[in-house]
PDB file of C-alpha atoms in Angstrom:
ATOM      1  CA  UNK A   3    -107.613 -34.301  43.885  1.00 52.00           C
ATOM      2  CA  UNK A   4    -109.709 -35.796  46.833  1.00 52.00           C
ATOM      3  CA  UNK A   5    -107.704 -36.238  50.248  1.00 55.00           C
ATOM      4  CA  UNK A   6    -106.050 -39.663  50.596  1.00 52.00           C
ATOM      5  CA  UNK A   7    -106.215 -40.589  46.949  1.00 50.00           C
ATOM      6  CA  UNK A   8    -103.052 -41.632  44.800  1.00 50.00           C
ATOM      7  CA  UNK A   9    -102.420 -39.609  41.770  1.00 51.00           C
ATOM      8  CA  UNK A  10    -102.151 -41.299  38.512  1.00 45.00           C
ATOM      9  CA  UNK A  11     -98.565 -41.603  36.974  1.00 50.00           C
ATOM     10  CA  UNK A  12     -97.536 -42.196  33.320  1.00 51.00           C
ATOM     11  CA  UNK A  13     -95.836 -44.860  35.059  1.00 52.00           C
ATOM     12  CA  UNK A  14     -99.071 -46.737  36.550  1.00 46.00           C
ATOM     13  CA  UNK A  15    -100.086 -47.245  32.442  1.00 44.00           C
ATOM     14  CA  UNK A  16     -99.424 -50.967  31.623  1.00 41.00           C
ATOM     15  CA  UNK A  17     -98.216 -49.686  28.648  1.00 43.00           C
ATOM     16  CA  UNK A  18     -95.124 -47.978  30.415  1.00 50.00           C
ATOM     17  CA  UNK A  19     -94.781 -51.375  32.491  1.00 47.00           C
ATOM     18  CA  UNK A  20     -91.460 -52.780  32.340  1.00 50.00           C
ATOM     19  CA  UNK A  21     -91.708 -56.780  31.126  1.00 46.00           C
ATOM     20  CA  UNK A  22     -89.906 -59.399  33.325  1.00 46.00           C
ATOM     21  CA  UNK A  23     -86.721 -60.547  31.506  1.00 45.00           C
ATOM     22  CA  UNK A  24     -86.281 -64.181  31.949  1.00 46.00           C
ATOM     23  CA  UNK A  25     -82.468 -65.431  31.900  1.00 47.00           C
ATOM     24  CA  UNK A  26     -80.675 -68.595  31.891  1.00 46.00           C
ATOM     25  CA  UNK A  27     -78.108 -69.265  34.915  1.00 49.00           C
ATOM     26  CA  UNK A  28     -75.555 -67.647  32.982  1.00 49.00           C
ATOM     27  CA  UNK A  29     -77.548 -65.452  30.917  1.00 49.00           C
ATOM     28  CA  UNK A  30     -76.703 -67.682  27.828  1.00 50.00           C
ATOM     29  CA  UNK A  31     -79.545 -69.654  26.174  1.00 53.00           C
ATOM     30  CA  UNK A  32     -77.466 -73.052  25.246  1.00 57.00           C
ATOM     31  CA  UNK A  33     -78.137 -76.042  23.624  1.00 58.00           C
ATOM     32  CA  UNK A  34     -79.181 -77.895  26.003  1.00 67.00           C
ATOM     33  CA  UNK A  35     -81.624 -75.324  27.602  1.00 65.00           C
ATOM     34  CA  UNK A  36     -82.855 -74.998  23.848  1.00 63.00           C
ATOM     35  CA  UNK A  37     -83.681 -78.943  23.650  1.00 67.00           C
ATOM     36  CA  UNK A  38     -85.700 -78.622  26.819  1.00 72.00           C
ATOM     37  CA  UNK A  39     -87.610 -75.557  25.690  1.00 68.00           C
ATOM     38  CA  UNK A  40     -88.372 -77.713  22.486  1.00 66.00           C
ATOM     39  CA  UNK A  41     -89.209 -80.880  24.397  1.00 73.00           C
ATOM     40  CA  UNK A  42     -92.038 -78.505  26.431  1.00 71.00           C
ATOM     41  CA  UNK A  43     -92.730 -77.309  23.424  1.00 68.00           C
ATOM     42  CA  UNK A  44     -94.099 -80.372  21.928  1.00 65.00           C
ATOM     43  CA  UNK A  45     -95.812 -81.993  25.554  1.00 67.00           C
ATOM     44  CA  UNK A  46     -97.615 -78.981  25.940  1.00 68.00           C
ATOM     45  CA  UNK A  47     -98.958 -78.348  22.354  1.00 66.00           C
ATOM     46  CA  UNK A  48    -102.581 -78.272  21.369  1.00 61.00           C
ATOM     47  CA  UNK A  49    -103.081 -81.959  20.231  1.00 64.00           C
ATOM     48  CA  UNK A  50    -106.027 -80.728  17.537  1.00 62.00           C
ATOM     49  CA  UNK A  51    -103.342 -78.238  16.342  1.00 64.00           C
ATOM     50  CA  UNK A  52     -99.813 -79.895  16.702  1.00 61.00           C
ATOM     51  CA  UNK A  53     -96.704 -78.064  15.183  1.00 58.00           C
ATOM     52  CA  UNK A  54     -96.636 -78.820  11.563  1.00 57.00           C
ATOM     53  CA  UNK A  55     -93.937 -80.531  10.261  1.00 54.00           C
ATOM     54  CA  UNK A  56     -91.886 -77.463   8.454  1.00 59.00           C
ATOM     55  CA  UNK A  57     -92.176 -75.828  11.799  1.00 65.00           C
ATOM     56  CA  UNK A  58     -90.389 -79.178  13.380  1.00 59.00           C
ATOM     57  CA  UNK A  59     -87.996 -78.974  10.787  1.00 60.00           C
ATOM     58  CA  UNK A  60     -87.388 -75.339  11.344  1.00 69.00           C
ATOM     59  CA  UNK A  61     -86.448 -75.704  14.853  1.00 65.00           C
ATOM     60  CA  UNK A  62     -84.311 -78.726  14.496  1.00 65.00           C
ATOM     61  CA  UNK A  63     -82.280 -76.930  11.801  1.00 66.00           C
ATOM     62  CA  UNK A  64     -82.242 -74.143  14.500  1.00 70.00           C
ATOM     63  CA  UNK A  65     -80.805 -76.567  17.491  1.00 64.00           C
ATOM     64  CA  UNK A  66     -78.373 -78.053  14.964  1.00 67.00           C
ATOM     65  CA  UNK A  67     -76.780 -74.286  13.629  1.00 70.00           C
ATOM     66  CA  UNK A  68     -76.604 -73.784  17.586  1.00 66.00           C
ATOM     67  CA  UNK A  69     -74.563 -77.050  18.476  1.00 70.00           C
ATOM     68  CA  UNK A  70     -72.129 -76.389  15.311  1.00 72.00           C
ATOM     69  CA  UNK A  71     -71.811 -72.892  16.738  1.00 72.00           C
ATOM     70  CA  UNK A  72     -71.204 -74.337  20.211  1.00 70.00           C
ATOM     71  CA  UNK A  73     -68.702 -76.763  18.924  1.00 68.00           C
ATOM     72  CA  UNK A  74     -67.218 -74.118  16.940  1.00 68.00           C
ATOM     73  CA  UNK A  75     -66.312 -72.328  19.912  1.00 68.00           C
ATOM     74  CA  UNK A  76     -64.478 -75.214  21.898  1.00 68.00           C
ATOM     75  CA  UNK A  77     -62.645 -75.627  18.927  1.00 62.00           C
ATOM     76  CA  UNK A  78     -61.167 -72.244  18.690  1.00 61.00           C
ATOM     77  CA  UNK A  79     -60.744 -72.510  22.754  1.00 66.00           C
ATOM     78  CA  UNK A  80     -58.598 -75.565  21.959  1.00 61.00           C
ATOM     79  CA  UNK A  81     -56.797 -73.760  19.259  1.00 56.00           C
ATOM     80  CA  UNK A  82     -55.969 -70.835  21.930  1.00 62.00           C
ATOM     81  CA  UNK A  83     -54.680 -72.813  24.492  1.00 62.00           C
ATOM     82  CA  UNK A  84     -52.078 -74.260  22.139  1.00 59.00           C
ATOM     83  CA  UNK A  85     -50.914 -71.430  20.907  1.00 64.00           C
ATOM     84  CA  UNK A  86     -50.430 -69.845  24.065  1.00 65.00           C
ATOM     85  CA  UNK A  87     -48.487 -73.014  24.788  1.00 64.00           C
ATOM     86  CA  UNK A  88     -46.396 -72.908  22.099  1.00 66.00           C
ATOM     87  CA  UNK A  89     -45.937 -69.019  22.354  1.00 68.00           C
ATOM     88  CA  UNK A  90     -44.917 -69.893  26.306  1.00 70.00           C
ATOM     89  CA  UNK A  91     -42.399 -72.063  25.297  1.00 71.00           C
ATOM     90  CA  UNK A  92     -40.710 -70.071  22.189  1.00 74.00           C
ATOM     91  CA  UNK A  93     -40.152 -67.003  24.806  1.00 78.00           C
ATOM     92  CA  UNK A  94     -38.617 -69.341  27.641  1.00 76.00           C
ATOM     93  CA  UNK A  95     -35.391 -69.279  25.151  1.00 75.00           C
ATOM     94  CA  UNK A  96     -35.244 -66.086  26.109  1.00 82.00           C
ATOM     95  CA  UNK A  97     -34.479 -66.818  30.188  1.00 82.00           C
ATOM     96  CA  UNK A  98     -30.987 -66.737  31.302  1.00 81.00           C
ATOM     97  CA  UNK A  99     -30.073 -64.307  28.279  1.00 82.00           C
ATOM     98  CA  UNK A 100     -29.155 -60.878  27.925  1.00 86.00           C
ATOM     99  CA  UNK A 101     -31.612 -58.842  26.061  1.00 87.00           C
ATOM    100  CA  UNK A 102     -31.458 -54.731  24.869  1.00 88.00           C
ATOM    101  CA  UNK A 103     -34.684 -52.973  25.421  1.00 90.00           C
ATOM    102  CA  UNK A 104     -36.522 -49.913  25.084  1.00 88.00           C
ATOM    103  CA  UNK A 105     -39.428 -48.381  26.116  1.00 87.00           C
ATOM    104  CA  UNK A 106     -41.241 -45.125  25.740  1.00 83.00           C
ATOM    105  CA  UNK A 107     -41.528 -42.544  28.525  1.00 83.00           C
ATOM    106  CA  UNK A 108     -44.076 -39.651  29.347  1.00 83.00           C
ATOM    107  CA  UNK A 109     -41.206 -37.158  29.105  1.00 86.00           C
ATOM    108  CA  UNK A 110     -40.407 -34.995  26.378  1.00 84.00           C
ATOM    109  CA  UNK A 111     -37.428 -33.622  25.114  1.00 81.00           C
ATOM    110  CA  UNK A 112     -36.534 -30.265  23.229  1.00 82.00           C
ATOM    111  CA  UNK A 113     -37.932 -30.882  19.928  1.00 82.00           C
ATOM    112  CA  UNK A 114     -41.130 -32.125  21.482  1.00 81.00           C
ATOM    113  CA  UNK A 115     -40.482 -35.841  20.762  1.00 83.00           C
ATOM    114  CA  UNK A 116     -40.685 -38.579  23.921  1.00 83.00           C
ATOM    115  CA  UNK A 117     -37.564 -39.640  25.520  1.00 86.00           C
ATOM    116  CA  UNK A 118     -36.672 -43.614  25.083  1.00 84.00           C
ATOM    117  CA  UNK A 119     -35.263 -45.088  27.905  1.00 86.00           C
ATOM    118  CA  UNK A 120     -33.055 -47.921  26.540  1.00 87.00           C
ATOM    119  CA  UNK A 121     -30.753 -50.756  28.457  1.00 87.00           C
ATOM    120  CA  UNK A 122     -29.668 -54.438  28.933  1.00 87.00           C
ATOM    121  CA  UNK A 123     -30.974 -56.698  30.995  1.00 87.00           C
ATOM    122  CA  UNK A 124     -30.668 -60.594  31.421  1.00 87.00           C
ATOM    123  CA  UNK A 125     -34.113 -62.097  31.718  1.00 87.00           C
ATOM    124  CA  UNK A 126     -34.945 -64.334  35.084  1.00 85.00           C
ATOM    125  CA  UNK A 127     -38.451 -65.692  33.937  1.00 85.00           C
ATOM    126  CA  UNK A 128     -41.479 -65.512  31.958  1.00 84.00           C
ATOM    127  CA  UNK A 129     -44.736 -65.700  32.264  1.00 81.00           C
ATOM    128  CA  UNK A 130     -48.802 -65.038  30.967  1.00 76.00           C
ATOM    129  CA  UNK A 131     -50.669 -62.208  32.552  1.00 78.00           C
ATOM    130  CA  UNK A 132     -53.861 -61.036  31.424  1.00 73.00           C
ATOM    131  CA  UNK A 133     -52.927 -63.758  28.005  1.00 71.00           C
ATOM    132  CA  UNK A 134     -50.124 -61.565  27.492  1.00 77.00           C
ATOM    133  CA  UNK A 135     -46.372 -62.885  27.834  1.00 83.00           C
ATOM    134  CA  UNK A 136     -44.546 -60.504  30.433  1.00 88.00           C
ATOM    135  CA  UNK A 137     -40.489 -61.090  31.066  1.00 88.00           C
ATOM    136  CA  UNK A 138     -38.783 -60.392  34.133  1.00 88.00           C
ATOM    137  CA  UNK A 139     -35.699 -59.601  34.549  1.00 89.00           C
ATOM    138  CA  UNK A 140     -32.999 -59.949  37.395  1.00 86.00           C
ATOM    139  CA  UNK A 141     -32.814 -56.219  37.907  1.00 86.00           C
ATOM    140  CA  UNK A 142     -36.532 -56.364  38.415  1.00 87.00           C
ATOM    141  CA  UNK A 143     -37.700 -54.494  35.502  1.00 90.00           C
ATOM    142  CA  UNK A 144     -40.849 -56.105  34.110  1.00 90.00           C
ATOM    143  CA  UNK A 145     -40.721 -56.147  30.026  1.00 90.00           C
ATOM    144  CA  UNK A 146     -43.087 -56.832  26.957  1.00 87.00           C
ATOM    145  CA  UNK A 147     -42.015 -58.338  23.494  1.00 86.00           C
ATOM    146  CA  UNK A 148     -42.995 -55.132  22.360  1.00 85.00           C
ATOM    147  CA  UNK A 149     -39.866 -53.832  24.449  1.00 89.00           C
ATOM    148  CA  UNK A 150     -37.243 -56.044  23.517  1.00 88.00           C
ATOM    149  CA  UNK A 151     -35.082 -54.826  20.330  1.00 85.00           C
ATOM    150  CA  UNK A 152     -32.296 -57.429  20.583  1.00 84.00           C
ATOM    151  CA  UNK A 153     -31.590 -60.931  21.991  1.00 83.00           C
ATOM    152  CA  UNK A 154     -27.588 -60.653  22.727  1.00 77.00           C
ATOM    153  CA  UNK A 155     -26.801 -64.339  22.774  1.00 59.00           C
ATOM    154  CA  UNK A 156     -28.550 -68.123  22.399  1.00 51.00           C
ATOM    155  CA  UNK A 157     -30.596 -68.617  19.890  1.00 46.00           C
ATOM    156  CA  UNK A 158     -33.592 -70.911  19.074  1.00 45.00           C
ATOM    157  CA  UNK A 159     -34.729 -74.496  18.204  1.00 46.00           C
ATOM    158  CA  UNK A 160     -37.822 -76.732  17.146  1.00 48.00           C
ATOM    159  CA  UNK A 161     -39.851 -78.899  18.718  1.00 62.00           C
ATOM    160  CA  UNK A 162     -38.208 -81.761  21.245  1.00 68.00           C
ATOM    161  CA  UNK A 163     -35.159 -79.533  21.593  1.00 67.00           C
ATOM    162  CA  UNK A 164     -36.681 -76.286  22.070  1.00 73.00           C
ATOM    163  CA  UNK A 165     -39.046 -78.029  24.439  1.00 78.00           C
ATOM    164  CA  UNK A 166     -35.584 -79.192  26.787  1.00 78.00           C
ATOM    165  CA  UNK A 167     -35.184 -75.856  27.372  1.00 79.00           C
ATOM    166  CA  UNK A 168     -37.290 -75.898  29.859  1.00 85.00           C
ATOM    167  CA  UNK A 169     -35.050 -78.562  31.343  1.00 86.00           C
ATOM    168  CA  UNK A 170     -33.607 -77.358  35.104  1.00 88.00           C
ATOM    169  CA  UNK A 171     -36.099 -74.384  34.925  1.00 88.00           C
ATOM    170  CA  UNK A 172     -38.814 -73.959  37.790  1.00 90.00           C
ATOM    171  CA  UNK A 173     -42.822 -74.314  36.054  1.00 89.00           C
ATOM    172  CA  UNK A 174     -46.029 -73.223  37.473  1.00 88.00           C
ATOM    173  CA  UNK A 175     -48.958 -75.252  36.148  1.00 88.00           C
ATOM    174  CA  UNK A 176     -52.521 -75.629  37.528  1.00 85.00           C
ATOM    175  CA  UNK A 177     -53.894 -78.831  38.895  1.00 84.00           C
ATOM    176  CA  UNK A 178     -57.189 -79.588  39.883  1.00 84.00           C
ATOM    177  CA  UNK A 179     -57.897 -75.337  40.175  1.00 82.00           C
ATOM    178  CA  UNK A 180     -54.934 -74.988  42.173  1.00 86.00           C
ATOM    179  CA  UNK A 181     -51.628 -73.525  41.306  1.00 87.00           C
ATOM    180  CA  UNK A 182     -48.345 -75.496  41.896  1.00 90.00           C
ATOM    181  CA  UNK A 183     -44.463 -75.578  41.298  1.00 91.00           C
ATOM    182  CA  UNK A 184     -41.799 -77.984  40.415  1.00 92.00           C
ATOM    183  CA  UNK A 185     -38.756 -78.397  38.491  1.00 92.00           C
ATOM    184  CA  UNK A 186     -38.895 -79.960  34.631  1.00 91.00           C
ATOM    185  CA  UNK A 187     -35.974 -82.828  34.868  1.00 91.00           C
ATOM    186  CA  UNK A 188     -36.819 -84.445  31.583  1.00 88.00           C
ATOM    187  CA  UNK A 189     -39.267 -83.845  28.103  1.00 86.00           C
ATOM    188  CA  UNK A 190     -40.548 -86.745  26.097  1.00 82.00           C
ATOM    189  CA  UNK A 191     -43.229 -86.819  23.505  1.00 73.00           C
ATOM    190  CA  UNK A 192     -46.012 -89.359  23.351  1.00 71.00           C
ATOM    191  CA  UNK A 193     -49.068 -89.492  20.859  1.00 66.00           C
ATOM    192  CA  UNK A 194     -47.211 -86.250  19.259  1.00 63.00           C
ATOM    193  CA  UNK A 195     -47.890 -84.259  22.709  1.00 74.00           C
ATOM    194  CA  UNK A 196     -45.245 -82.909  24.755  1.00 80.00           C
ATOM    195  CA  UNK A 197     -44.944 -83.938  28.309  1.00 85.00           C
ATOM    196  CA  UNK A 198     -43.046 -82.317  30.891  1.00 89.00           C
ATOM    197  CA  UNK A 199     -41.872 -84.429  33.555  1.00 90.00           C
ATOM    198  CA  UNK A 200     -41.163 -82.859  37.211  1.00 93.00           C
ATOM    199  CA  UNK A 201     -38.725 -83.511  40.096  1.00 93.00           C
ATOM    200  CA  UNK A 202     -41.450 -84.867  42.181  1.00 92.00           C
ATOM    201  CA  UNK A 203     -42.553 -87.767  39.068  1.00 91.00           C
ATOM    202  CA  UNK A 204     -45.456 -85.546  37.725  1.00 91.00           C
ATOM    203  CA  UNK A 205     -46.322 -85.423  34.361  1.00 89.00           C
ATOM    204  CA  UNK A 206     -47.946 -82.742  32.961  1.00 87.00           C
ATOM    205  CA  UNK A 207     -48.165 -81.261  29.096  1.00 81.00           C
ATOM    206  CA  UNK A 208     -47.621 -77.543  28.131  1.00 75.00           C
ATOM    207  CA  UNK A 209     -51.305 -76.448  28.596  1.00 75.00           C
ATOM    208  CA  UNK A 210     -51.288 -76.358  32.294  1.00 78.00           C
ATOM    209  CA  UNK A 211     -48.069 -73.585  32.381  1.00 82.00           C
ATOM    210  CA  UNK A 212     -49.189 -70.436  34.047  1.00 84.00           C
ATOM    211  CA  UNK A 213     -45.019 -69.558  34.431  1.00 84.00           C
ATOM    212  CA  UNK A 214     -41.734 -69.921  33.774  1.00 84.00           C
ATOM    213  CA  UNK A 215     -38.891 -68.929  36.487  1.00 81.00           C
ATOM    214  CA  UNK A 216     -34.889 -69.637  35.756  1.00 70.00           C
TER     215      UNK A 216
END
């Protein structure tokens, strides 16, 4: 090699070159970004060889299966958030009640099998963490649904009346990206929602519940 010359790589060959990757803000190519890549599509085309009208076609069909699937997707969002509403409310019949639990332990006992720890405990409050309902209790033992065997007394009800439960109990719900508490003094329906009304006069419906506190 001559003095003050680079040496040749394998990783100089254009071949080997990595190629730019070009991303959307969120990495997701969306409908809209879609449109305007169609849109520059068709201003920038060679006018004495314009995109023939089965390729038109093609793409619209493509932009419409992408909005359905877009749609789709809100829709099941939607569907989430009420059933995490109405799961929510089913388990706050379980505050101010005495449960029996369980739970599995890392110990093992003499014929090799692991130790269950079992009690009682009366549940203070519920709530979602990580979109998974956790119950604490006033001994300050933190339970699953998973762990409870047994609900000792109360029992449970439908709609209007199981929503009244919730009646005297303390609520954290979200508003405008910030969390917040107040008391639920009343539950009404209206245009077959549920609303929750608060000590302070706010209204506010199921889907805004982050917790549940006795």
């Amino acid at each position: 090699m001559i003095e003050g010359q680079t040496a040749i790589t394998q990783s100089m060959y254009l071949i080997n070159k990595k190629r730019d990757e070009r991303q959307t803000g969120n990495g997701v190519l969306g409908k809209d970004d879609f449109m305007k890549l169609l849109i520059a599509q068709l201003q920038n085309q060679d006018p004495t060889n314009p995109m023939k009208d089965n390729e038109f076609i093609a793409q619209m069909a493509q932009f419409s299966s992408l909005e359905q699937t877009m749609n789709l997707a809100k829709s099941f969002e939607s569907f989430a958030a009420a059933q995490k509403q109405a799961q929510l409310i089913q388990y706050t019949s379980f505050v101010g009640h005495s449960v029996r639990w369980h739970e599995l332990t890392e110990e093992i006992d003499a014929s090799g099998q692991p130790i269950v720890n079992e009690g009682t405990s009366v549940i203070r409050s519920v709530k979602y963490v990580e979109d998974s309902v956790v119950f604490l209790t006033e001994d300050g033992k933190e339970l699953t649904p998973g762990n409870i065997s047994e609900v000792m007394s109360g029992g449970r009800s439908n709609g209007l009346v199981e929503a009244s439960l919730l009646i005297g109990k303390t609520v954290g719900y979200m508003a405008d990206g910030e969390e917040k508490t107040g008391e639920v003094v009343s539950v009404s329906t209206k245009d077959g929602k549920m609303q929750y009304v608060l000590d302070d006069g706010t209204r506010i419906d199921g889907n805004s519940f982050v917790s549940i506190t006795k």
